[in-house]
C-alpha atoms as an extended CHARMM CRD file, in Angstrom:
* protein
*
       219  EXT
         1         1  MET       CA              9.4170000000       -6.5970000000      -13.4460000000  PROA      1               0.0000000000
         2         2  ARG       CA             12.7690000000       -6.3820000000      -15.2770000000  PROA      2               0.0000000000
         3         3  GLN       CA             11.0120000000       -6.2610000000      -18.6110000000  PROA      3               0.0000000000
         4         4  LEU       CA              9.5590000000       -2.8620000000      -17.8520000000  PROA      4               0.0000000000
         5         5  LEU       CA             13.1660000000       -1.3810000000      -17.4430000000  PROA      5               0.0000000000
         6         6  ASP       CA             14.0430000000       -2.9350000000      -20.9040000000  PROA      6               0.0000000000
         7         7  PHE       CA             11.0230000000       -1.1470000000      -22.5040000000  PROA      7               0.0000000000
         8         8  VAL       CA             11.9800000000        2.1750000000      -20.6860000000  PROA      8               0.0000000000
         9         9  ASN       CA             15.4900000000        1.8320000000      -22.1310000000  PROA      9               0.0000000000
        10        10  ALA       CA             14.0670000000        1.1390000000      -25.6130000000  PROA      10              0.0000000000
        11        11  MET       CA             11.4240000000        4.0290000000      -25.3400000000  PROA      11              0.0000000000
        12        12  PRO       CA             10.8120000000        5.7540000000      -28.6410000000  PROA      12              0.0000000000
        13        13  GLU       CA             12.8120000000        8.9820000000      -28.7890000000  PROA      13              0.0000000000
        14        14  LYS       CA              9.6990000000       11.0890000000      -29.4450000000  PROA      14              0.0000000000
        15        15  VAL       CA              8.2800000000        9.9040000000      -26.2230000000  PROA      15              0.0000000000
        16        16  ARG       CA             11.6240000000       10.0900000000      -24.2260000000  PROA      16              0.0000000000
        17        17  HSD       CA             11.9180000000       13.7510000000      -25.1550000000  PROA      17              0.0000000000
        18        18  GLN       CA              8.6090000000       14.3240000000      -23.2790000000  PROA      18              0.0000000000
        19        19  THR       CA              9.7290000000       12.7400000000      -20.0710000000  PROA      19              0.0000000000
        20        20  ILE       CA             11.2800000000       14.3170000000      -16.9880000000  PROA      20              0.0000000000
        21        21  LYS       CA             13.3480000000       12.4150000000      -14.3110000000  PROA      21              0.0000000000
        22        22  LYS       CA             12.4260000000       13.2980000000      -10.6630000000  PROA      22              0.0000000000
        23        23  ASN       CA             13.7750000000       12.3600000000       -7.3150000000  PROA      23              0.0000000000
        24        24  ILE       CA             11.0910000000       11.8570000000       -4.6280000000  PROA      24              0.0000000000
        25        25  THR       CA             11.7580000000       12.0040000000       -0.9180000000  PROA      25              0.0000000000
        26        26  PRO       CA             10.2300000000        9.6330000000        1.5790000000  PROA      26              0.0000000000
        27        27  GLY       CA              6.7550000000       10.9040000000        2.6970000000  PROA      27              0.0000000000
        28        28  GLU       CA              6.3630000000       12.9760000000       -0.4680000000  PROA      28              0.0000000000
        29        29  THR       CA              3.1230000000       12.6750000000       -2.3750000000  PROA      29              0.0000000000
        30        30  ILE       CA              3.4450000000       11.5430000000       -6.0120000000  PROA      30              0.0000000000
        31        31  VAL       CA             -0.2610000000       11.6810000000       -6.8440000000  PROA      31              0.0000000000
        32        32  MET       CA             -3.1810000000       12.7230000000       -4.6710000000  PROA      32              0.0000000000
        33        33  LYS       CA             -6.5630000000       11.0660000000       -4.6770000000  PROA      33              0.0000000000
        34        34  GLY       CA             -8.8970000000       13.1360000000       -6.8560000000  PROA      34              0.0000000000
        35        35  GLY       CA             -6.0100000000       15.1230000000       -8.4330000000  PROA      35              0.0000000000
        36        36  LYS       CA             -6.3150000000       15.7530000000      -12.1250000000  PROA      36              0.0000000000
        37        37  VAL       CA             -4.8610000000       12.9000000000      -14.1620000000  PROA      37              0.0000000000
        38        38  CYS       CA             -2.4610000000       14.6140000000      -16.4200000000  PROA      38              0.0000000000
        39        39  HSD       CA              0.7480000000       12.6630000000      -15.7910000000  PROA      39              0.0000000000
        40        40  ILE       CA              1.9940000000        9.0980000000      -15.7190000000  PROA      40              0.0000000000
        41        41  TYR       CA              4.9270000000        8.1080000000      -13.6100000000  PROA      41              0.0000000000
        42        42  ILE       CA              7.3830000000        5.3180000000      -14.1240000000  PROA      42              0.0000000000
        43        43  LEU       CA              8.7790000000        4.2700000000      -10.6250000000  PROA      43              0.0000000000
        44        44  LEU       CA             12.4970000000        3.3770000000      -11.4970000000  PROA      44              0.0000000000
        45        45  ARG       CA             13.6990000000        3.0680000000       -7.9240000000  PROA      45              0.0000000000
        46        46  GLY       CA             12.1720000000        2.8450000000       -4.4160000000  PROA      46              0.0000000000
        47        47  THR       CA              8.9800000000        1.7560000000       -2.7270000000  PROA      47              0.0000000000
        48        48  VAL       CA              5.5790000000        3.6010000000       -2.5820000000  PROA      48              0.0000000000
        49        49  SER       CA              2.3920000000        3.2390000000       -0.6470000000  PROA      49              0.0000000000
        50        50  VAL       CA             -1.1870000000        3.3520000000       -1.9540000000  PROA      50              0.0000000000
        51        51  SER       CA             -3.8000000000        4.6090000000        0.3170000000  PROA      51              0.0000000000
        52        52  ASN       CA             -7.3950000000        5.9720000000        0.3050000000  PROA      52              0.0000000000
        53        53  GLU       CA             -9.3190000000        8.3640000000        2.5710000000  PROA      53              0.0000000000
        54        54  PHE       CA            -12.9500000000        7.7220000000        3.0910000000  PROA      54              0.0000000000
        55        55  VAL       CA            -15.8320000000       10.1100000000        4.0430000000  PROA      55              0.0000000000
        56        56  ASN       CA            -15.4950000000        9.3820000000        7.7560000000  PROA      56              0.0000000000
        57        57  GLY       CA            -11.9530000000       10.5190000000        7.6490000000  PROA      57              0.0000000000
        58        58  HSD       CA            -10.2830000000        7.1170000000        8.0220000000  PROA      58              0.0000000000
        59        59  ARG       CA             -7.3440000000        6.5220000000        5.7800000000  PROA      59              0.0000000000
        60        60  TYR       CA             -6.6570000000        3.0260000000        4.5090000000  PROA      60              0.0000000000
        61        61  THR       CA             -3.2430000000        2.0200000000        3.2950000000  PROA      61              0.0000000000
        62        62  PHE       CA             -4.1120000000       -1.0380000000        1.1500000000  PROA      62              0.0000000000
        63        63  ALA       CA             -0.8470000000       -1.6470000000       -0.7880000000  PROA      63              0.0000000000
        64        64  GLU       CA              2.8090000000       -1.0640000000       -1.2160000000  PROA      64              0.0000000000
        65        65  PHE       CA              4.8200000000       -1.7910000000       -4.2870000000  PROA      65              0.0000000000
        66        66  ASP       CA              8.4070000000       -1.5520000000       -5.4930000000  PROA      66              0.0000000000
        67        67  ALA       CA             10.1090000000       -0.3420000000       -8.6100000000  PROA      67              0.0000000000
        68        68  PRO       CA              9.9480000000       -0.9000000000      -11.4370000000  PROA      68              0.0000000000
        69        69  SER       CA              6.2200000000       -0.0640000000      -11.8740000000  PROA      69              0.0000000000
        70        70  LEU       CA              3.8730000000        2.6170000000      -13.2700000000  PROA      70              0.0000000000
        71        71  ILE       CA              1.6910000000        5.0710000000      -11.4560000000  PROA      71              0.0000000000
        72        72  GLY       CA             -1.4700000000        6.5960000000      -12.9570000000  PROA      72              0.0000000000
        73        73  GLU       CA             -1.7090000000        4.1990000000      -15.8820000000  PROA      73              0.0000000000
        74        74  VAL       CA             -4.9610000000        2.6580000000      -14.7520000000  PROA      74              0.0000000000
        75        75  GLU       CA             -6.7020000000        6.0840000000      -14.6270000000  PROA      75              0.0000000000
        76        76  ALA       CA             -5.3300000000        7.1510000000      -17.9040000000  PROA      76              0.0000000000
        77        77  LEU       CA             -6.4290000000        3.9970000000      -19.6550000000  PROA      77              0.0000000000
        78        78  ALA       CA             -9.9110000000        4.1670000000      -17.9330000000  PROA      78              0.0000000000
        79        79  ASP       CA            -10.1790000000        7.8030000000      -19.1620000000  PROA      79              0.0000000000
        80        80  GLN       CA            -10.7970000000        8.9500000000      -15.6700000000  PROA      80              0.0000000000
        81        81  PRO       CA            -10.4200000000       12.6670000000      -14.6600000000  PROA      81              0.0000000000
        82        82  GLY       CA             -9.0040000000       12.0270000000      -11.1670000000  PROA      82              0.0000000000
        83        83  TYR       CA             -6.4940000000        9.7140000000       -9.4680000000  PROA      83              0.0000000000
        84        84  ALA       CA             -8.1170000000        6.8250000000       -7.6260000000  PROA      84              0.0000000000
        85        85  ALA       CA             -5.7730000000        6.8420000000       -4.7030000000  PROA      85              0.0000000000
        86        86  THR       CA             -3.0030000000        8.7770000000       -3.0390000000  PROA      86              0.0000000000
        87        87  ILE       CA              0.5020000000        7.3970000000       -3.7740000000  PROA      87              0.0000000000
        88        88  GLU       CA              3.3690000000        8.4190000000       -1.4380000000  PROA      88              0.0000000000
        89        89  ALA       CA              7.0400000000        7.5270000000       -1.3910000000  PROA      89              0.0000000000
        90        90  VAL       CA              8.0300000000        5.2210000000        1.4170000000  PROA      90              0.0000000000
        91        91  THR       CA             11.7380000000        5.2370000000        0.5560000000  PROA      91              0.0000000000
        92        92  PRO       CA             13.7440000000        7.6180000000       -1.7190000000  PROA      92              0.0000000000
        93        93  CYS       CA             12.2460000000        7.1270000000       -5.1680000000  PROA      93              0.0000000000
        94        94  LEU       CA             13.3140000000        7.9770000000       -8.7310000000  PROA      94              0.0000000000
        95        95  VAL       CA             10.5180000000        8.3760000000      -11.2790000000  PROA      95              0.0000000000
        96        96  PHE       CA             10.1240000000        9.2370000000      -14.9940000000  PROA      96              0.0000000000
        97        97  SER       CA              7.1820000000       11.7660000000      -15.4880000000  PROA      97              0.0000000000
        98        98  MET       CA              5.3630000000       12.0760000000      -18.7220000000  PROA      98              0.0000000000
        99        99  ASP       CA              1.9540000000       13.5350000000      -19.7000000000  PROA      99              0.0000000000
       100       100  THR       CA             -0.8610000000       11.2950000000      -20.7270000000  PROA      100             0.0000000000
       101       101  ALA       CA             -0.5510000000       12.1600000000      -24.3280000000  PROA      101             0.0000000000
       102       102  ALA       CA              3.0530000000       10.9280000000      -24.3940000000  PROA      102             0.0000000000
       103       103  PHE       CA              2.0100000000        7.7010000000      -22.5890000000  PROA      103             0.0000000000
       104       104  MET       CA             -0.7350000000        6.9970000000      -25.0390000000  PROA      104             0.0000000000
       105       105  LEU       CA              1.7380000000        7.6100000000      -27.9360000000  PROA      105             0.0000000000
       106       106  TRP       CA              4.0740000000        5.2130000000      -26.3740000000  PROA      106             0.0000000000
       107       107  LEU       CA              1.3480000000        2.4620000000      -26.3120000000  PROA      107             0.0000000000
       108       108  GLU       CA              0.5500000000        3.0770000000      -29.8870000000  PROA      108             0.0000000000
       109       109  GLU       CA              4.1090000000        2.8820000000      -31.0310000000  PROA      109             0.0000000000
       110       110  ASP       CA              5.0200000000       -0.2520000000      -29.1020000000  PROA      110             0.0000000000
       111       111  PRO       CA              2.4740000000       -3.1800000000      -29.0160000000  PROA      111             0.0000000000
       112       112  GLY       CA              4.9970000000       -5.1490000000      -26.8370000000  PROA      112             0.0000000000
       113       113  PHE       CA              4.8840000000       -2.4160000000      -24.1820000000  PROA      113             0.0000000000
       114       114  ALA       CA              1.0760000000       -2.3530000000      -24.2900000000  PROA      114             0.0000000000
       115       115  LEU       CA              0.9750000000       -6.1920000000      -23.6030000000  PROA      115             0.0000000000
       116       116  LEU       CA              3.3870000000       -5.8560000000      -20.8230000000  PROA      116             0.0000000000
       117       117  LEU       CA              1.3660000000       -3.0110000000      -19.2680000000  PROA      117             0.0000000000
       118       118  ALA       CA             -1.7780000000       -5.2890000000      -19.1760000000  PROA      118             0.0000000000
       119       119  LYS       CA              0.2390000000       -7.8710000000      -17.2530000000  PROA      119             0.0000000000
       120       120  LEU       CA              1.5970000000       -5.2460000000      -14.7870000000  PROA      120             0.0000000000
       121       121  ILE       CA             -1.7920000000       -3.9470000000      -14.0610000000  PROA      121             0.0000000000
       122       122  ALA       CA             -3.1720000000       -7.5150000000      -13.4200000000  PROA      122             0.0000000000
       123       123  GLN       CA             -0.2400000000       -8.3460000000      -11.2130000000  PROA      123             0.0000000000
       124       124  LYS       CA             -0.6450000000       -5.0850000000       -9.1910000000  PROA      124             0.0000000000
       125       125  MET       CA             -4.3650000000       -5.4830000000       -8.6310000000  PROA      125             0.0000000000
       126       126  TYR       CA             -4.7270000000       -9.1720000000       -7.9020000000  PROA      126             0.0000000000
       127       127  PRO       CA             -2.9580000000       -9.3110000000       -4.4760000000  PROA      127             0.0000000000
       128       128  THR       CA             -4.9000000000       -6.2440000000       -3.3480000000  PROA      128             0.0000000000
       129       129  SER       CA             -8.3610000000       -7.7820000000       -4.2190000000  PROA      129             0.0000000000
       130       130  ASN       CA             -7.4240000000      -11.1940000000       -3.0470000000  PROA      130             0.0000000000
       131       131  ASN       CA             -5.8190000000      -10.5640000000        0.2950000000  PROA      131             0.0000000000
       132       132  ASN       CA             -6.9580000000       -7.2030000000        1.6380000000  PROA      132             0.0000000000
       133       133  GLY       CA            -10.5800000000       -6.9840000000        1.0170000000  PROA      133             0.0000000000
       134       134  SER       CA            -11.9340000000       -9.0730000000        3.8940000000  PROA      134             0.0000000000
       135       135  ILE       CA            -10.3130000000       -7.2650000000        6.8300000000  PROA      135             0.0000000000
       136       136  LYS       CA            -12.0890000000       -3.9470000000        5.9810000000  PROA      136             0.0000000000
       137       137  PHE       CA            -15.4060000000       -5.6040000000        6.8270000000  PROA      137             0.0000000000
       138       138  MET       CA            -14.3870000000       -7.1340000000       10.1560000000  PROA      138             0.0000000000
       139       139  PRO       CA            -15.4390000000       -5.6330000000       13.5710000000  PROA      139             0.0000000000
       140       140  SER       CA            -12.8230000000       -3.1930000000       14.8300000000  PROA      140             0.0000000000
       141       141  ARG       CA            -11.3620000000       -5.5210000000       17.5350000000  PROA      141             0.0000000000
       142       142  GLN       CA            -11.2700000000       -8.3770000000       15.1240000000  PROA      142             0.0000000000
       143       143  LYS       CA             -9.3480000000       -6.2130000000       12.6300000000  PROA      143             0.0000000000
       144       144  VAL       CA             -6.6700000000       -5.3710000000       15.1820000000  PROA      144             0.0000000000
       145       145  ILE       CA             -6.4230000000       -9.0160000000       16.3630000000  PROA      145             0.0000000000
       146       146  ALA       CA             -6.0510000000      -10.1580000000       12.7160000000  PROA      146             0.0000000000
       147       147  TYR       CA             -3.3870000000       -7.5810000000       12.0920000000  PROA      147             0.0000000000
       148       148  LEU       CA             -1.3390000000       -8.5100000000       15.1460000000  PROA      148             0.0000000000
       149       149  LEU       CA             -1.5610000000      -12.1870000000       14.3770000000  PROA      149             0.0000000000
       150       150  GLU       CA             -0.4750000000      -11.6100000000       10.7480000000  PROA      150             0.0000000000
       151       151  SER       CA              2.4160000000       -9.4480000000       11.9920000000  PROA      151             0.0000000000
       152       152  TYR       CA              3.6600000000      -11.9120000000       14.6710000000  PROA      152             0.0000000000
       153       153  ASP       CA              6.6650000000      -13.8470000000       13.5870000000  PROA      153             0.0000000000
       154       154  GLY       CA              6.6590000000      -16.5620000000       16.1640000000  PROA      154             0.0000000000
       155       155  SER       CA              9.5330000000      -15.2250000000       18.2550000000  PROA      155             0.0000000000
       156       156  GLU       CA              9.7930000000      -15.3960000000       22.0280000000  PROA      156             0.0000000000
       157       157  LEU       CA              9.3330000000      -11.7240000000       22.3890000000  PROA      157             0.0000000000
       158       158  PHE       CA              7.9290000000      -10.0500000000       19.2140000000  PROA      158             0.0000000000
       159       159  LEU       CA              7.9280000000       -6.2170000000       19.0740000000  PROA      159             0.0000000000
       160       160  LEU       CA              5.5590000000       -4.5690000000       16.6640000000  PROA      160             0.0000000000
       161       161  ALA       CA              7.5420000000       -1.5780000000       15.3370000000  PROA      161             0.0000000000
       162       162  LYS       CA              4.5430000000        0.1150000000       13.8510000000  PROA      162             0.0000000000
       163       163  SER       CA              2.9770000000        3.1250000000       15.3580000000  PROA      163             0.0000000000
       164       164  ARG       CA             -0.6990000000        3.2130000000       16.3990000000  PROA      164             0.0000000000
       165       165  GLN       CA             -1.2940000000        5.6150000000       13.3400000000  PROA      165             0.0000000000
       166       166  GLN       CA              0.3860000000        3.2490000000       10.9640000000  PROA      166             0.0000000000
       167       167  ILE       CA             -1.7570000000        0.3260000000       12.3460000000  PROA      167             0.0000000000
       168       168  ALA       CA             -4.8460000000        2.4280000000       11.8840000000  PROA      168             0.0000000000
       169       169  ASP       CA             -3.9650000000        3.4470000000        8.3720000000  PROA      169             0.0000000000
       170       170  GLU       CA             -3.2690000000       -0.1580000000        7.2830000000  PROA      170             0.0000000000
       171       171  ILE       CA             -6.5720000000       -1.5560000000        8.6410000000  PROA      171             0.0000000000
       172       172  GLY       CA             -8.7610000000        1.3280000000        7.7290000000  PROA      172             0.0000000000
       173       173  THR       CA             -9.8140000000        2.6380000000       11.1230000000  PROA      173             0.0000000000
       174       174  SER       CA             -9.0540000000        5.4210000000       13.5970000000  PROA      174             0.0000000000
       175       175  VAL       CA             -6.1100000000        5.7700000000       16.1090000000  PROA      175             0.0000000000
       176       176  LYS       CA             -8.7430000000        6.0640000000       18.8920000000  PROA      176             0.0000000000
       177       177  THR       CA            -10.2700000000        2.6970000000       17.8760000000  PROA      177             0.0000000000
       178       178  VAL       CA             -6.8580000000        1.0720000000       17.6950000000  PROA      178             0.0000000000
       179       179  ASN       CA             -5.8590000000        2.3540000000       21.2070000000  PROA      179             0.0000000000
       180       180  ARG       CA             -9.1840000000        1.0810000000       22.5800000000  PROA      180             0.0000000000
       181       181  CYS       CA             -8.6710000000       -2.3720000000       21.1680000000  PROA      181             0.0000000000
       182       182  ILE       CA             -5.1390000000       -2.5980000000       22.2220000000  PROA      182             0.0000000000
       183       183  ASN       CA             -6.1410000000       -1.5270000000       25.7590000000  PROA      183             0.0000000000
       184       184  PHE       CA             -8.7560000000       -4.3560000000       25.7720000000  PROA      184             0.0000000000
       185       185  LEU       CA             -6.0690000000       -6.8440000000       24.6520000000  PROA      185             0.0000000000
       186       186  LYS       CA             -3.6160000000       -5.5440000000       27.2240000000  PROA      186             0.0000000000
       187       187  THR       CA             -6.2880000000       -5.9630000000       30.0220000000  PROA      187             0.0000000000
       188       188  ASN       CA             -6.9040000000       -9.5230000000       28.8220000000  PROA      188             0.0000000000
       189       189  PHE       CA             -3.1200000000      -10.2470000000       28.9690000000  PROA      189             0.0000000000
       190       190  ALA       CA             -3.1130000000      -10.9180000000       25.1860000000  PROA      190             0.0000000000
       191       191  VAL       CA             -0.3860000000       -8.2500000000       24.5000000000  PROA      191             0.0000000000
       192       192  THR       CA              2.1240000000       -6.2600000000       26.5210000000  PROA      192             0.0000000000
       193       193  ILE       CA              3.0900000000       -2.6640000000       25.9320000000  PROA      193             0.0000000000
       194       194  MET       CA              6.7150000000       -1.7810000000       26.1380000000  PROA      194             0.0000000000
       195       195  ARG       CA              7.7540000000        1.8750000000       25.6390000000  PROA      195             0.0000000000
       196       196  GLY       CA              4.5350000000        2.4760000000       23.8130000000  PROA      196             0.0000000000
       197       197  LYS       CA              5.0290000000       -0.4950000000       21.4820000000  PROA      197             0.0000000000
       198       198  VAL       CA              2.9340000000       -3.6790000000       21.3290000000  PROA      198             0.0000000000
       199       199  THR       CA              4.8800000000       -6.9120000000       22.1140000000  PROA      199             0.0000000000
       200       200  ILE       CA              3.6210000000      -10.4260000000       21.8560000000  PROA      200             0.0000000000
       201       201  THR       CA              4.9600000000      -13.7250000000       23.3460000000  PROA      201             0.0000000000
       202       202  PRO       CA              3.9640000000      -17.2760000000       22.1300000000  PROA      202             0.0000000000
       203       203  PRO       CA              1.4320000000      -17.6720000000       24.9850000000  PROA      203             0.0000000000
       204       204  GLN       CA             -0.0440000000      -14.3770000000       24.0840000000  PROA      204             0.0000000000
       205       205  ALA       CA             -0.3860000000      -15.2610000000       20.5110000000  PROA      205             0.0000000000
       206       206  ILE       CA             -2.3900000000      -18.3380000000       21.6000000000  PROA      206             0.0000000000
       207       207  LYS       CA             -4.6100000000      -15.9830000000       23.5760000000  PROA      207             0.0000000000
       208       208  LEU       CA             -5.0320000000      -13.6990000000       20.5800000000  PROA      208             0.0000000000
       209       209  ARG       CA             -6.1030000000      -16.7130000000       18.4050000000  PROA      209             0.0000000000
       210       210  ARG       CA             -8.5810000000      -17.6590000000       21.0260000000  PROA      210             0.0000000000
       211       211  LEU       CA             -9.9780000000      -14.2700000000       21.3130000000  PROA      211             0.0000000000
       212       212  SER       CA            -10.2550000000      -13.9990000000       17.4740000000  PROA      212             0.0000000000
       213       213  GLU       CA            -12.4550000000      -17.1120000000       17.5730000000  PROA      213             0.0000000000
       214       214  SER       CA            -14.6600000000      -15.8120000000       20.4220000000  PROA      214             0.0000000000
       215       215  ASN       CA            -17.5590000000      -13.4870000000       20.6140000000  PROA      215             0.0000000000
       216       216  LEU       CA            -15.2690000000      -11.0080000000       22.5960000000  PROA      216             0.0000000000
       217       217  ALA       CA            -13.5290000000      -10.0930000000       19.3460000000  PROA      217             0.0000000000
       218       218  ASP       CA            -16.7810000000       -9.0770000000       17.6580000000  PROA      218             0.0000000000
       219       219  THR       CA            -17.0360000000       -5.4620000000       18.6460000000  PROA      219             0.0000000000
């Protein structure tokens, strides 16, 4: 949202003096789940991913968002001691870092910024709760099929560029489970494997849809 950059440019000087500009490389962790909430980050450039790791060891990447945005603001406003999720840079990123006290001072000094922050939080959370919740509760095979169908672009030979680990992360399961499900789909001629990558043709997409509606997907 361009408005956020406008507020950053108009940041009160006593807040700006307490900020540090940082470059973040792809794959670098900005905040770690459970880490102490002591800094807020303003994402000025780049794309980040949001993921969570569960007790069973599975990691679920449930969102990505682009600059401009904020990181850690929800935990700070909720007065929580630890970050709720791990946020990593997907592309080269540029951030402003400030401690929570400076962030709270900014909110007090600028009611317009406080209102914008409320809108940004709502916009960030709504797609996650609306679109990504249901797949987590599907049977494993159904998860993989739903993911493949959502990824398929209708082309004559679609190649899914994602690795098995990326698929597992995004649907919240293990690589072992993804491999088992893809092997099942390959055996049933619903996908083809080319150089380790999943490919889908229009007839295979039809097969995937039929499988998704059948009891064979419920495993």
